[in-house]
XYZ file of C-alpha atoms in Angstrom:
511
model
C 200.032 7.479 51.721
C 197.216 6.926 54.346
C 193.445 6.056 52.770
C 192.350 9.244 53.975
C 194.734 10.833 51.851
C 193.613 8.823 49.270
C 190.305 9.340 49.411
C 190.980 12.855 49.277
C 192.803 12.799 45.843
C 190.405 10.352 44.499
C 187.690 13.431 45.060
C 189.665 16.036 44.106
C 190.529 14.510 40.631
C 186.490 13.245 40.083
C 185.004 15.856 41.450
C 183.762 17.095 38.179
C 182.557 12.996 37.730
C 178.934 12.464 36.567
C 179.175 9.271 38.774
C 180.021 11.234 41.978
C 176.861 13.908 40.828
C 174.740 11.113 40.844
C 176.243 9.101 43.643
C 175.279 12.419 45.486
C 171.727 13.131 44.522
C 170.914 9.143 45.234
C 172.378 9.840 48.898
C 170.449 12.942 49.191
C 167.091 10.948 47.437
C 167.561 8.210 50.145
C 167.745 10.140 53.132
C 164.902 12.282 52.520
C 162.828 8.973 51.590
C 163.851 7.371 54.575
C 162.980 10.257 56.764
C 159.816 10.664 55.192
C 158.259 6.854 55.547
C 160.287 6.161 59.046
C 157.753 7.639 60.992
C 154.991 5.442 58.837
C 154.766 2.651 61.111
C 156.208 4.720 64.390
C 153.479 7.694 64.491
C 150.014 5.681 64.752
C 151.297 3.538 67.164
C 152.736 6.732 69.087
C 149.860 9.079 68.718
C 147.883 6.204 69.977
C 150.047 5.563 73.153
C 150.128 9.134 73.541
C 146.276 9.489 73.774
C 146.086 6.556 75.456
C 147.887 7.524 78.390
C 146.836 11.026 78.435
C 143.232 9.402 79.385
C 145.241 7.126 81.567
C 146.528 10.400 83.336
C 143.283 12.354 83.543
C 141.586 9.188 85.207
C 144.378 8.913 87.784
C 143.846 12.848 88.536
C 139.565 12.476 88.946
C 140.360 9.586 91.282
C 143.313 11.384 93.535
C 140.491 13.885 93.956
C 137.787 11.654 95.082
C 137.158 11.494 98.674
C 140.346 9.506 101.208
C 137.504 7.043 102.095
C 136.763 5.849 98.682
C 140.558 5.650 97.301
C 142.189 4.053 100.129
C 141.363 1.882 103.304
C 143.255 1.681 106.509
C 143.515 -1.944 107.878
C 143.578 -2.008 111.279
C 144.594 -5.633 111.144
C 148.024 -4.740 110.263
C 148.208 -0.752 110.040
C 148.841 -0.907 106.440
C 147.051 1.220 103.853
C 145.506 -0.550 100.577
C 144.208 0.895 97.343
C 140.539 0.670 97.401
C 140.534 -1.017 93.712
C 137.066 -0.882 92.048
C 135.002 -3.292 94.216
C 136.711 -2.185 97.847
C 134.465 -1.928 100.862
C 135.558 -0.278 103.844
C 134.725 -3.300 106.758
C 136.970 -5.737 105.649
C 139.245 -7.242 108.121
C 140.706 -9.780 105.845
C 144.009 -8.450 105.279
C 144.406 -10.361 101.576
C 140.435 -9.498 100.797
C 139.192 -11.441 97.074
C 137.965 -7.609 96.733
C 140.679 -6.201 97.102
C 142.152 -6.753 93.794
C 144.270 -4.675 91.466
C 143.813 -2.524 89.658
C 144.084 -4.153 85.311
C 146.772 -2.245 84.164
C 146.853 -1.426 79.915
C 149.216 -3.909 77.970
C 152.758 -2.829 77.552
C 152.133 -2.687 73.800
C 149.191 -0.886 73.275
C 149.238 -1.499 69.560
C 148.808 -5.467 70.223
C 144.649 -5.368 70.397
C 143.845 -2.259 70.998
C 140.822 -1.863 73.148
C 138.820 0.377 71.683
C 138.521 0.276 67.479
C 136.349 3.972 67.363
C 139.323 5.634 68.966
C 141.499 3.861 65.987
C 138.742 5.006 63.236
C 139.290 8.370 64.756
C 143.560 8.224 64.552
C 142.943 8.186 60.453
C 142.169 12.012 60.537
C 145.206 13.000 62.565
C 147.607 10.648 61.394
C 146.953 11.624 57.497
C 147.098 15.446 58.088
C 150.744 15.225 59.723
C 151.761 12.705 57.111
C 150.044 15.280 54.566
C 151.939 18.602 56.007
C 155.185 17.492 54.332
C 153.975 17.023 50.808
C 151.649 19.828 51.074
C 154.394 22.003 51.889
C 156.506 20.975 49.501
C 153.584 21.178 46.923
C 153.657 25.570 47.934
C 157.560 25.491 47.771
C 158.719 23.960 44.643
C 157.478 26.458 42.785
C 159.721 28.502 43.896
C 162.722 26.330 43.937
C 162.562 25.495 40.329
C 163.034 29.464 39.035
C 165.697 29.635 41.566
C 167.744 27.000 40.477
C 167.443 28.296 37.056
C 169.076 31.807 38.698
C 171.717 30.616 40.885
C 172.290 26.624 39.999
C 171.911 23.396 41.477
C 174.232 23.711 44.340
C 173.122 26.358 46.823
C 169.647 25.033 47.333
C 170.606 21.412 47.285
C 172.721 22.102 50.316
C 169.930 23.985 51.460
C 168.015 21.264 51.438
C 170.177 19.128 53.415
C 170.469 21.822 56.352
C 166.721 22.331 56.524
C 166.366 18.097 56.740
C 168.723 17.712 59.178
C 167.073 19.948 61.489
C 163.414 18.250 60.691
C 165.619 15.118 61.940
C 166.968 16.127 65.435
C 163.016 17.542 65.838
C 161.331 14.422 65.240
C 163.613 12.880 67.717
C 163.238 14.838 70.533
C 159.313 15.939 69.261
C 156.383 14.471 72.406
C 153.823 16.467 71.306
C 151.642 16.380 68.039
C 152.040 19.681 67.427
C 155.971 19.521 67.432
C 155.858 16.386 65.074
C 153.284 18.450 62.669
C 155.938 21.335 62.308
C 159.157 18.961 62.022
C 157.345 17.397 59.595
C 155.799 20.246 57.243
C 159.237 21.605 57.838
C 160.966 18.578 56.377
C 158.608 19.413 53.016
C 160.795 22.697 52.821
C 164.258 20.491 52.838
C 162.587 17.954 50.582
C 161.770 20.867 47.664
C 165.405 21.645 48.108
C 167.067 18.693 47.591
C 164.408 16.713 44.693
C 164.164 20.052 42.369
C 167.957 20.257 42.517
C 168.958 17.034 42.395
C 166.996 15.976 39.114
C 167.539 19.074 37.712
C 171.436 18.767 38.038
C 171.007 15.239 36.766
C 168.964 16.191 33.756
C 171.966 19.051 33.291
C 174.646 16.151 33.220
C 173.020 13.345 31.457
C 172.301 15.461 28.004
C 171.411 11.656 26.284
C 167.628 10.423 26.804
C 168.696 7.009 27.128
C 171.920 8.129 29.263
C 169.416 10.270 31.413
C 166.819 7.847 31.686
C 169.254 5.317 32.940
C 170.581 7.624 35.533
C 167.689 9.132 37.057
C 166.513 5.045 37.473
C 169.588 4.934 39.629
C 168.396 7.666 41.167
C 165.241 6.909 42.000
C 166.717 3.510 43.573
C 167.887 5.869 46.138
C 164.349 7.164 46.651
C 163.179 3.371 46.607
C 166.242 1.975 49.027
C 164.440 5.081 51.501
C 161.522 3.540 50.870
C 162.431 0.038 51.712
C 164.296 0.428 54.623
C 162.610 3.129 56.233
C 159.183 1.425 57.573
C 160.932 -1.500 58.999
C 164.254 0.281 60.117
C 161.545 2.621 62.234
C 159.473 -0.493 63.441
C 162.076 -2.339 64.631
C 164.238 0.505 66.452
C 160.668 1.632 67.884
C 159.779 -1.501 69.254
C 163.079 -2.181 70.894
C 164.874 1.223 71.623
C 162.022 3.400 71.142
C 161.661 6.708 69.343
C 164.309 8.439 69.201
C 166.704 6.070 67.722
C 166.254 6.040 64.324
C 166.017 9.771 63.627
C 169.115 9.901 65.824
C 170.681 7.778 63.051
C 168.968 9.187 60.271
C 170.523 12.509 61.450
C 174.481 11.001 61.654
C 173.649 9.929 58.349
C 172.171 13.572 56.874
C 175.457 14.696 58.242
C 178.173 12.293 55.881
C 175.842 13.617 52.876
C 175.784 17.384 53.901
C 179.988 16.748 54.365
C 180.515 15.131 50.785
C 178.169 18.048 49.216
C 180.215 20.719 50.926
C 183.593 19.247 49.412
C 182.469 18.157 46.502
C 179.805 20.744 45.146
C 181.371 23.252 46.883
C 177.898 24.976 47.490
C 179.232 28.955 47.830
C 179.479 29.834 43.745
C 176.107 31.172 42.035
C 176.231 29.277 38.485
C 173.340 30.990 36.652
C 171.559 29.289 33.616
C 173.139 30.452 30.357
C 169.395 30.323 28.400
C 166.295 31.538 29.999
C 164.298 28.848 30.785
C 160.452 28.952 29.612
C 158.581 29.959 32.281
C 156.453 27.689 34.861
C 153.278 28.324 33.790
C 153.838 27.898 30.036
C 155.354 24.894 31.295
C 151.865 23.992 33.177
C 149.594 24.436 29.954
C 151.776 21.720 28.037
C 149.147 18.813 27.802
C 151.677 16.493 27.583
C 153.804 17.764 30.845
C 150.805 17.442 32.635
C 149.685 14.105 31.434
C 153.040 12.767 32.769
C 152.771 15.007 35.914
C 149.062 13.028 36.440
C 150.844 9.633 36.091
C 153.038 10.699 38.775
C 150.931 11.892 41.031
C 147.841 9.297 40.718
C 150.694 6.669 40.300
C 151.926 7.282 43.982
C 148.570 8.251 45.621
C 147.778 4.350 45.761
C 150.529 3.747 48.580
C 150.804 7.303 49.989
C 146.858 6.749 50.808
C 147.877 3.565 52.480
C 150.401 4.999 54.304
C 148.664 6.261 56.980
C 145.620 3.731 57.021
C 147.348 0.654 56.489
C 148.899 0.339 59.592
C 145.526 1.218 61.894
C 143.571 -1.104 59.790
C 146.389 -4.175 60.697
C 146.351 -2.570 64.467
C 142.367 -2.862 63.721
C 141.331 -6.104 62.216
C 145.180 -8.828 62.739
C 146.046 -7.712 66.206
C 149.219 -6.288 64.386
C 152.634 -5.648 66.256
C 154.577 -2.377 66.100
C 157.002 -3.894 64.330
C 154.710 -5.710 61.675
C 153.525 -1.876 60.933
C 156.811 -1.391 59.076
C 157.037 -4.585 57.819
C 154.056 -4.618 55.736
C 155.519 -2.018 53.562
C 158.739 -3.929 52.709
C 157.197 -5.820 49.799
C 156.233 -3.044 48.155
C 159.409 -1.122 48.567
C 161.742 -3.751 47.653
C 159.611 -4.155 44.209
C 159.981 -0.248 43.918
C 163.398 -1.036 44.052
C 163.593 -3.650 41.360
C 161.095 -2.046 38.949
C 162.837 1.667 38.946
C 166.437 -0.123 37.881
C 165.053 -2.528 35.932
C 162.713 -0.225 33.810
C 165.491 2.399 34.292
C 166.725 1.179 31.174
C 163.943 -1.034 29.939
C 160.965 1.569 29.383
C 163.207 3.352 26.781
C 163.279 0.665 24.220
C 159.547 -0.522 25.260
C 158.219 2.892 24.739
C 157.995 4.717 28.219
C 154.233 5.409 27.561
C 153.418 1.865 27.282
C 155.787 1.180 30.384
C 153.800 3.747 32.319
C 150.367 2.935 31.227
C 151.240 -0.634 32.097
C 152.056 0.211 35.543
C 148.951 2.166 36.187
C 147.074 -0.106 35.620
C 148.742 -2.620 38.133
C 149.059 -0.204 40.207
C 144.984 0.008 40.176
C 144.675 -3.875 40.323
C 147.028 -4.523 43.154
C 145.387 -1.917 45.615
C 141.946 -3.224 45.232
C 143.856 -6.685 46.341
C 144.862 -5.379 49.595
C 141.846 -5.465 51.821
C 141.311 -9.189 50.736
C 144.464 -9.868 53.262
C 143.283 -11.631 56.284
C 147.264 -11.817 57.358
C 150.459 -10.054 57.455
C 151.346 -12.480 54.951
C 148.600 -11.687 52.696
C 150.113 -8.809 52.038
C 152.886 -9.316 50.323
C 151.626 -10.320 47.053
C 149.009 -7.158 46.567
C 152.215 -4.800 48.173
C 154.476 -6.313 46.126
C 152.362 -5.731 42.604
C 151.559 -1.869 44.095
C 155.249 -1.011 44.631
C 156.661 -2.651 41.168
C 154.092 -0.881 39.425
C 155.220 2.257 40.834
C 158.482 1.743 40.116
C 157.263 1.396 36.134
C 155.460 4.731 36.104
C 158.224 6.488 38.126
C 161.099 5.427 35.997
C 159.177 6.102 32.734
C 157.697 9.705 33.327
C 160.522 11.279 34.954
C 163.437 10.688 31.954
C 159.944 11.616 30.069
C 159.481 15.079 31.573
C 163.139 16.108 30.761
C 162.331 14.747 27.302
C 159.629 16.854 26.491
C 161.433 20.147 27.625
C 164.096 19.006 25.041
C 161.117 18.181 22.201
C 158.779 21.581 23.405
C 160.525 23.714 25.444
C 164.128 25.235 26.497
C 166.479 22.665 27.554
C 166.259 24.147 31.263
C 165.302 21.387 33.800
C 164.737 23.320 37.175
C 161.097 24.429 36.331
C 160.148 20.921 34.767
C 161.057 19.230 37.331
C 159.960 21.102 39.635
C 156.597 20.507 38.172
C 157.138 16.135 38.646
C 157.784 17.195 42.135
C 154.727 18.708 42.720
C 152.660 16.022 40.798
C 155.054 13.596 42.943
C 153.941 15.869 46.140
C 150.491 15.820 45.272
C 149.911 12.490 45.659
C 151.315 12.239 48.624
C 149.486 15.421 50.719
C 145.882 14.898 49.206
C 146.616 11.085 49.422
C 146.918 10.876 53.408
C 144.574 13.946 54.240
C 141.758 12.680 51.829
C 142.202 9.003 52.341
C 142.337 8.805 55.945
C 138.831 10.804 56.065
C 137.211 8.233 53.823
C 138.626 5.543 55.567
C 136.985 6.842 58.556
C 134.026 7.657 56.646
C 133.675 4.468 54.453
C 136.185 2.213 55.161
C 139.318 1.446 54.234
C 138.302 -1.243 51.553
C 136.280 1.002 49.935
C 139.240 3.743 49.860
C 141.500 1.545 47.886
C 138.643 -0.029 45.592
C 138.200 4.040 44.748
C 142.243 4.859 44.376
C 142.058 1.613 41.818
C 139.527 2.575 39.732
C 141.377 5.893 39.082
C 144.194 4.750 38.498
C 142.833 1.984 36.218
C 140.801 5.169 34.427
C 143.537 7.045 34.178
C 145.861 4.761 32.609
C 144.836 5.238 28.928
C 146.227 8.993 28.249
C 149.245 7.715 28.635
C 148.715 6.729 24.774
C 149.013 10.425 24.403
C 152.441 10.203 25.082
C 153.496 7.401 22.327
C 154.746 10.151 19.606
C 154.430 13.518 21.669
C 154.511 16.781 19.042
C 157.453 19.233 18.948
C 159.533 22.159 17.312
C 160.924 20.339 14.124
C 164.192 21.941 14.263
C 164.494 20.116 18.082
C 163.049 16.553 16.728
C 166.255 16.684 14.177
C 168.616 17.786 16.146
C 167.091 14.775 19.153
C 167.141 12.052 15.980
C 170.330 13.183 14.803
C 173.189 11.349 17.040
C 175.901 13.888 14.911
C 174.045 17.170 15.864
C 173.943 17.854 19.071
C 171.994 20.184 21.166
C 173.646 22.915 23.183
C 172.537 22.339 26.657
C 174.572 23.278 29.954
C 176.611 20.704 31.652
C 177.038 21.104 35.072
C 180.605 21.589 36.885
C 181.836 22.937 40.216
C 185.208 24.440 38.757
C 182.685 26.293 36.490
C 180.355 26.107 33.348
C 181.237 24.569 30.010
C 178.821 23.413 27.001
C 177.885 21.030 24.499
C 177.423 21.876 20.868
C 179.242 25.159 20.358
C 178.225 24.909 16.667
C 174.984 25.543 17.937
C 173.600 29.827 18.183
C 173.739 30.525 21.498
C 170.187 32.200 21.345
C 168.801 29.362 19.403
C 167.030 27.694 21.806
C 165.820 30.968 24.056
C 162.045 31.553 23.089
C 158.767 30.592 25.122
């Protein structure tokens, strides 16, 4: 039998695996992650380039236009025509003339000491709204994703999602202009809704257990950090010495082994309805307890996604940075992201998740008041390193946390609640960029992350809310009770079977 054969039957007989779901959704997680922080240390350094040599251009046209006598000089010592260089004069006979020099041509690196530190101070605007476009988009579609998984299941729009990324992929690759890269990228938001509503939502579906759940979306979220990790310096480095379109081109190859393994395995042509009605979005948005948890999320992350785009022109700005070292900066902080979501995966459940998360605001507040102390690349790594762990603490705590509550307040239906923790998620990440690059230009960047601390750091205590959250009592029994359990859907492509069929059907269908 030939391994392809056996890879085939190893599919077909786990394809209704929990592994395999989740295996899937961390795939999915890490792509979009990766596509989404690849161009972090690639656009500044392009836009700049790009401006740069469009003034290049434009002075090259003014001069072709000036009169023949000032832009070149015939020698009649050897019939040869010169370039009249800045300083040229028009008599000289010497035929290697000291003013007759070159003209200084711009560095091959323009990122390596940039000339001019306004036109830098001025990138922050432009640079944050494109990085901005993707969450903001995703911020206006998600609310619309969660209802519709609850209609038609997990699998359509996850493989939705996929299609919709791959084709943000090959347009980043092949996008010159800003205006291209703004659409791939706001279009990417659309694939990103897709494939983060469904994929948590299918998880919560699956993993019925809190602590089960908890420990799977951690894995989960690894994929989201391993994006994280290796997409700033996978970018750098390709950028640096292959250029552009290189790693999108990969990314893309990539999108297309995940988009294969969904189609076989989730089989993404059935419509698998909900069998409860799930309570609707905005009853969901008036829980003060969902939206404490959303707030962690989204003031958790809008520490690094405000550095995002103003890190890298403040290294270009004050070290001299490299493109590469753009990317690099970032890695501390994503491989603690990495560590702290597995680790507290599991951890913040017996700790208490509020105390996990309130914890990691609060780092998360310290460490990015650290990071304009950095004189070096290297004196970065300790304040990135502290910012990224600490995200990884609130992260893995509040989203087990949100399925949670819908079990404790709510109908067990996940699409909508999640859909909600991709918002908050989303929201740090579009006012985070579009907000912080205008104060950076408007106060500096030291005094953007001293502000991002503080309210994180001032934000950090309603997470005590959270410690012993109120609910339905019949739901807190059936939770504490290991020998009742609840009657929530678990997810299957061959179709839909349930949990707890000593349970009423209709029990748990009221708003």
């Amino acid at each position: 039998m030939s391994r392809v054969e056996v890879l085939r039957q190893w599919l077909q007989e786990d394809r209704q695996s929990r592994k395999l779901i989740l295996f899937i959704v961390f795939v999915a997680l890490l792509l979009d992650n990766m596509l989404m922080t690849v161009v972090v240390p690639i656009i500044p350094s392009y836009l700049y380039n790009l401006d740069e040599s469009s003034k290049v251009v434009n002075t090259s046209t003014s001069q072709s236009n000036a009169p023949a006598a000032f832009s070149s000089i015939v020698s009649l010592y050897d019939n040869t025509v010169r370039s009249s260089g800045y300083n040229a004069t028009a008599r000289s006979p010497d035929p290697t003339p000291p003013a007759l020099s070159p003209t200084p041509t711009p560095p091959a690196n323009l990122s390596e000491c940039p000339r001019s530190s306004s036109t830098l101070v001025n990138e922050n605007i432009k640079v944050g709204m494109l990085f901005a476009s993707k969450a903001a988009v995703q911020v206006i579609t998600n609310p619309f994703i969660g209802p519709l998984t609850n209609r038609i299941g997990y699998q359509i729009p996850i493989f939705a999602g996929f299609c919709i990324m791959f084709m943000s992929t090959i347009m980043f690759a092949f996008s010159s202009s800003y205006t291209l890269l703004f659409l791939a990228r706001s279009l990417q938001g659309v694939g990103s809704a897709c494939s983060s509503v469904a994929g948590m939502g299918m998880l919560a579906s699956v993993y019925t257990d809190d602590a089960e759940r908890g420990h799977a979306i951690g894995i989960a979220l690894g994929g989201l950090a391993m994006g994280v990790l290796v997409g700033p310096p996978f970018g750098s480095v390709l950028y640096e010495f292959v250029g552009k379109t290189a790693p999108f081109l990969i990314l893309a190859f990539l999108a297309l082994f995940d988009g294969a393994l969904q189609l076989f395995v989730l089989k993404p042509t059935k419509v698998e309805p909900e069998s409860q009605k799930g309570t609707p979005l905005l009853t969901l948005l008036k829980d003060p307890y969902i939206l404490i948890a959303a707030g962690a999320i989204c003031f958790g992350n809008m520490g690094i996604a405000m550095m995002e785009p103003t890190l890298p022109i403040w290294m270009m700005e004050t070290m001299c940075a490299r493109k590469w070292q753009l990317g690099i900066a970032f890695l501390p902080a994503s491989i603690s992201y990495l560590i702290g979501t597995n680790i507290f995966g599991k951890l913040a459940h017996k700790m208490g998740r509020w105390l996990c998360a309130l914890i990691g605001m609060v780092m998360v507040g310290v460490s990015v008041v650290c990071v304009p102390f950095a004189s070096s690349i290297n004196g970065l790594i300790v304040p990135n390193f502290g910012v990224g762990f600490a995200i990884g603490m609130v992260d893995s705590s509040m989203m087990p946390i949100m399925g949670y509550l819908v079990d404790l307040r709510h109908v067990s239906v996940y699409g909508s609640v999640y859909a909600i923790a991709d918002v908050a998620f989303c929201m740090g990440f579009a006012l985070g960029p579009s907000i912080g690059g205008s104060i950076a230009e408007t106060i500096g960047f030291a005094w953007l992350m001293t502000i991002i601390g503080i309210v994180d750091i001032c934000f950090a205590p309603l997470c005590l809310f959270l410690r012993n959250p109120p609910g339905q009592e019949e739901k807190i029994a059936i939770l504490m009770d290991s020998n009742c359990s609840m009657k929530t859907r678990s997810y299957s492509t061959q179709g839909t079977y349930y949990q707890g069929d000593d349970v009423d059907p209709d029990y748990d269908d009221y708003d």
